[in-house]
Tab-separated table of C-alpha atoms and ligand atoms in Angstrom:
chain	number	residue	atom	x	y	z
A	1	MET	CA	197.620	27.233	62.950
A	2	LYS	CA	194.392	27.266	64.997
A	3	LYS	CA	193.593	28.422	68.517
A	4	LYS	CA	190.384	27.910	70.524
A	5	ILE	CA	189.110	31.112	72.142
A	6	ALA	CA	186.053	30.555	74.338
A	7	ASP	CA	183.615	28.786	71.963
A	8	SER	CA	185.258	30.086	68.791
A	9	PHE	CA	188.363	29.476	66.699
A	10	LEU	CA	191.047	31.885	65.515
A	11	GLU	CA	192.965	30.435	62.588
A	12	LEU	CA	195.954	31.552	60.508
A	13	VAL	CA	196.494	30.292	56.964
A	14	GLN	CA	198.656	31.391	54.071
A	15	GLY	CA	196.548	31.894	50.935
A	16	ASP	CA	194.215	33.960	48.786
A	17	ILE	CA	191.220	35.529	50.526
A	18	THR	CA	189.078	35.501	47.373
A	19	GLN	CA	188.986	31.679	47.526
A	20	GLN	CA	187.667	31.398	51.097
A	21	ASP	CA	184.385	29.668	51.942
A	22	THR	CA	183.711	31.661	55.109
A	23	ASP	CA	180.338	33.475	55.326
A	24	ALA	CA	182.146	36.794	54.883
A	25	ILE	CA	185.538	37.976	53.708
A	26	VAL	CA	186.965	41.365	54.681
A	27	ASN	CA	188.387	43.781	52.119
A	28	ALA	CA	191.218	46.250	52.839
A	29	ALA	CA	189.568	49.107	50.931
A	30	ASN	CA	190.052	52.885	50.712
A	31	THR	CA	187.639	55.647	51.788
A	32	SER	CA	186.017	55.851	48.318
A	33	LEU	CA	185.078	52.122	48.376
A	34	LEU	CA	185.414	52.306	44.599
A	35	GLY	CA	188.222	49.784	44.183
A	36	GLY	CA	192.003	49.820	44.065
A	37	GLY	CA	195.004	47.503	43.924
A	38	GLY	CA	196.208	44.772	46.292
A	39	VAL	CA	193.567	42.657	47.984
A	40	ASP	CA	190.877	45.209	47.015
A	41	GLY	CA	191.611	44.710	43.307
A	42	ALA	CA	191.685	40.933	43.726
A	43	ILE	CA	188.287	40.892	45.505
A	44	HIS	CA	186.581	43.053	42.853
A	45	ARG	CA	188.078	40.934	40.051
A	46	ALA	CA	186.997	37.660	41.654
A	47	GLY	CA	183.548	38.886	42.734
A	48	GLY	CA	182.634	40.686	39.521
A	49	PRO	CA	180.996	44.103	38.853
A	50	GLN	CA	178.084	43.597	41.255
A	51	ILE	CA	180.240	44.497	44.248
A	52	LEU	CA	181.254	47.854	42.771
A	53	GLU	CA	177.597	48.579	41.923
A	54	GLU	CA	176.666	48.073	45.574
A	55	CYS	CA	179.681	50.070	46.783
A	56	ARG	CA	178.578	53.081	44.716
A	57	ASN	CA	175.486	53.385	46.931
A	58	LEU	CA	177.362	53.286	50.239
A	59	GLY	CA	178.750	56.839	50.200
A	60	GLY	CA	182.320	55.814	51.006
A	61	CYS	CA	183.660	54.736	54.379
A	62	LYS	CA	185.702	56.470	57.085
A	63	THR	CA	189.097	55.170	58.142
A	64	GLY	CA	188.574	52.655	60.963
A	65	ASP	CA	184.970	51.936	59.957
A	66	ALA	CA	183.441	49.157	57.805
A	67	LYS	CA	180.499	48.582	55.428
A	68	ILE	CA	178.994	45.430	53.922
A	69	THR	CA	178.018	44.231	50.432
A	70	THR	CA	177.267	40.858	48.897
A	71	ALA	CA	180.199	38.926	47.415
A	72	GLY	CA	179.143	38.475	43.781
A	73	ASN	CA	180.683	35.365	42.214
A	74	MET	CA	182.823	34.366	45.200
A	75	LYS	CA	182.031	31.484	47.567
A	76	ALA	CA	181.537	33.843	50.520
A	77	GLN	CA	178.117	35.480	50.919
A	78	PHE	CA	179.355	38.912	51.994
A	79	VAL	CA	182.285	41.286	51.656
A	80	ILE	CA	182.894	43.547	54.634
A	81	HIS	CA	184.846	46.544	53.364
A	82	THR	CA	187.017	48.260	55.960
A	83	VAL	CA	189.457	51.143	55.592
A	84	GLY	CA	192.773	50.804	57.387
A	85	PRO	CA	194.996	53.735	58.337
A	86	VAL	CA	197.893	54.865	56.159
A	87	TYR	CA	201.016	54.442	58.310
A	88	HIS	CA	202.658	57.793	59.125
A	89	GLY	CA	205.229	56.556	61.635
A	90	GLY	CA	202.851	55.454	64.382
A	91	THR	CA	202.020	58.813	65.997
A	92	ALA	CA	198.861	59.577	64.009
A	93	ASN	CA	196.460	57.320	65.939
A	94	GLU	CA	197.223	54.452	63.560
A	95	ALA	CA	197.044	51.705	66.205
A	96	ALA	CA	193.576	52.731	67.433
A	97	LEU	CA	192.302	53.093	63.868
A	98	LEU	CA	193.664	49.675	62.891
A	99	ALA	CA	192.061	48.027	65.944
A	100	SER	CA	188.809	49.786	65.057
A	101	CYS	CA	188.850	48.190	61.560
A	102	TYR	CA	188.840	44.696	63.060
A	103	ARG	CA	186.274	45.534	65.751
A	104	ARG	CA	183.847	47.328	63.402
A	105	SER	CA	184.147	44.527	60.818
A	106	LEU	CA	183.194	41.945	63.446
A	107	GLU	CA	180.338	44.113	64.771
A	108	ILE	CA	178.921	44.363	61.249
A	109	ALA	CA	179.379	40.608	60.820
A	110	VAL	CA	177.298	39.976	63.951
A	111	GLU	CA	174.595	42.448	62.810
A	112	ASN	CA	174.299	40.405	59.584
A	113	HIS	CA	174.240	36.985	61.300
A	114	VAL	CA	177.644	36.110	59.824
A	115	LYS	CA	179.283	33.315	61.804
A	116	THR	CA	182.600	32.813	59.980
A	117	VAL	CA	184.874	35.629	58.781
A	118	ALA	CA	188.179	35.768	56.883
A	119	PHE	CA	190.469	38.808	57.251
A	120	PRO	CA	193.500	39.870	55.210
A	121	SER	CA	196.330	41.773	56.881
A	122	ILE	CA	194.784	45.242	56.779
A	123	SER	CA	197.085	48.237	56.073
A	124	THR	CA	200.331	46.243	55.748
A	125	GLY	CA	200.544	46.498	51.937
A	126	VAL	CA	200.125	49.792	50.062
A	127	TYR	CA	199.289	51.608	53.340
A	128	GLY	CA	202.739	50.785	54.750
A	129	TYR	CA	201.897	49.575	58.291
A	130	PRO	CA	204.857	47.452	59.510
A	131	VAL	CA	203.506	43.913	59.782
A	132	ASN	CA	205.343	43.250	63.057
A	133	GLU	CA	203.390	46.123	64.632
A	134	ALA	CA	200.094	45.430	62.874
A	135	ALA	CA	199.877	41.684	63.600
A	136	PRO	CA	199.654	41.945	67.436
A	137	ILE	CA	197.024	44.712	67.138
A	138	ALA	CA	194.958	42.636	64.706
A	139	LEU	CA	195.139	39.457	66.792
A	140	ARG	CA	194.585	41.106	70.182
A	141	THR	CA	191.511	42.946	68.888
A	142	VAL	CA	189.979	39.797	67.397
A	143	HIS	CA	190.910	37.782	70.492
A	144	SER	CA	189.090	40.187	72.852
A	145	PHE	CA	186.079	40.316	70.537
A	146	LEU	CA	185.793	36.521	70.507
A	147	LEU	CA	186.028	36.389	74.297
A	148	GLU	CA	183.052	38.744	74.577
A	149	ASN	CA	180.877	37.572	71.656
A	150	SER	CA	179.775	34.011	71.031
A	151	LEU	CA	178.017	34.541	67.687
A	152	ILE	CA	181.181	34.371	65.578
A	153	THR	CA	182.472	30.792	65.490
A	154	LEU	CA	185.568	31.263	63.300
A	155	VAL	CA	187.908	34.113	62.408
A	156	ARG	CA	190.487	33.089	59.822
A	157	PHE	CA	193.396	35.342	58.894
A	158	VAL	CA	194.382	34.678	55.283
A	159	LEU	CA	197.942	35.898	54.877
A	160	PHE	CA	199.223	36.251	51.344
A	161	ASP	CA	202.946	35.669	51.777
A	162	GLN	CA	205.199	33.667	54.070
A	163	ARG	CA	206.687	36.733	55.799
A	164	THR	CA	203.241	38.053	56.755
A	165	PHE	CA	202.106	34.589	57.861
A	166	GLN	CA	205.202	34.265	60.088
A	167	ALA	CA	204.632	37.683	61.697
A	168	TYR	CA	201.056	36.684	62.587
A	169	ALA	CA	202.159	33.247	63.827
A	170	ASP	CA	204.727	34.884	66.150
A	171	ALA	CA	202.136	37.382	67.399
A	172	LEU	CA	199.544	34.648	68.030
A	173	ASN	CA	202.070	32.598	70.007
A	174	ALA	CA	202.773	35.676	72.152
A	175	ILE	CA	199.100	36.252	73.043
A	176	ASP	CA	198.447	33.761	75.812
A	177	GLY	CA	200.767	30.784	75.365
B	201	LIG	N1	194.465	37.519	49.552
B	201	LIG	C1	194.952	37.823	50.776
B	201	LIG	N2	195.816	38.840	50.989
B	201	LIG	C2	196.189	39.579	49.911
B	201	LIG	C3	195.716	39.330	48.608
B	201	LIG	C4	194.803	38.243	48.444
B	201	LIG	N3	194.284	37.925	47.250
B	201	LIG	N4	196.295	40.238	47.764
B	201	LIG	C5	197.104	41.012	48.522
B	201	LIG	N5	197.051	40.620	49.807
B	201	LIG	P1	196.906	45.894	50.473
B	201	LIG	P2	196.370	48.054	52.454
B	201	LIG	C6	197.764	41.136	50.986
B	201	LIG	O1	197.895	46.772	49.783
B	201	LIG	O2	197.797	48.091	52.864
B	201	LIG	C7	194.257	49.204	47.804
B	201	LIG	O3	194.615	49.857	46.620
B	201	LIG	C8	198.991	41.985	50.783
B	201	LIG	O4	200.116	41.150	50.464
B	201	LIG	O5	195.937	45.131	49.642
B	201	LIG	O6	195.299	48.072	53.512
B	201	LIG	C9	193.031	49.808	48.475
B	201	LIG	O7	192.111	50.285	47.528
B	201	LIG	C10	199.134	42.618	52.156
B	201	LIG	O8	199.740	41.692	53.060
B	201	LIG	O9	195.992	46.772	51.528
B	201	LIG	C11	193.630	50.914	49.286
B	201	LIG	O10	193.841	52.070	48.503
B	201	LIG	C12	197.673	42.806	52.594
B	201	LIG	O11	196.895	42.001	51.699
B	201	LIG	C13	194.969	50.346	49.724
B	201	LIG	O12	195.312	49.372	48.746
B	201	LIG	C14	197.171	44.245	52.520
B	201	LIG	O13	197.735	44.899	51.411
B	201	LIG	C15	194.863	49.652	51.054
B	201	LIG	O14	196.162	49.270	51.476
């Protein structure tokens, strides 16, 4: 599923983010940036120990912010590590923090001349964010960024399972028709 937004594309695929050939892939990390399970574990396994070496020098990352490393053995050139909010029911500023993850990741992409970016579904695994709430926030944030910035040519959401893919497909259809 692919949608043209100004001069860029927003695309949804079901798959594994570690296999993407975009300039950068985004990692759903934690504040330590020192690895974990889920997509974070998969990225460190696929990229090799170099990523963790670089992460050790970054001093962690705040929730809602993002930091960049190279991508080791993966096809992508960079990994942008962002830290999503843990879901506490929706009243702990989770929506703003989740939107900030996508915005900050794209700002850092632009600063590093990255033109194509792949995102996973941040916070909807271990961090418990309901995917039906997270998907519209993710897509609306990326959509507004692409309307205002022409340097990014492609944002691809790489959704791991069918249920997550469907939630994003429904949310994308609801954006502008
Ligand atoms: N490619 C794409 N998506 C994936 C992959 C993959 N290879 N593997 C899992 N997913 P999660 P969070 C999906 O838990 O909720 C880590 O321990 C997964 O199915 O990876 O932000 C960190 O260190 C789900 O849809 O991230 C943090 O401690 C989505 O990625 C914590 O988990 C996000 O699930 C972050 O939790």
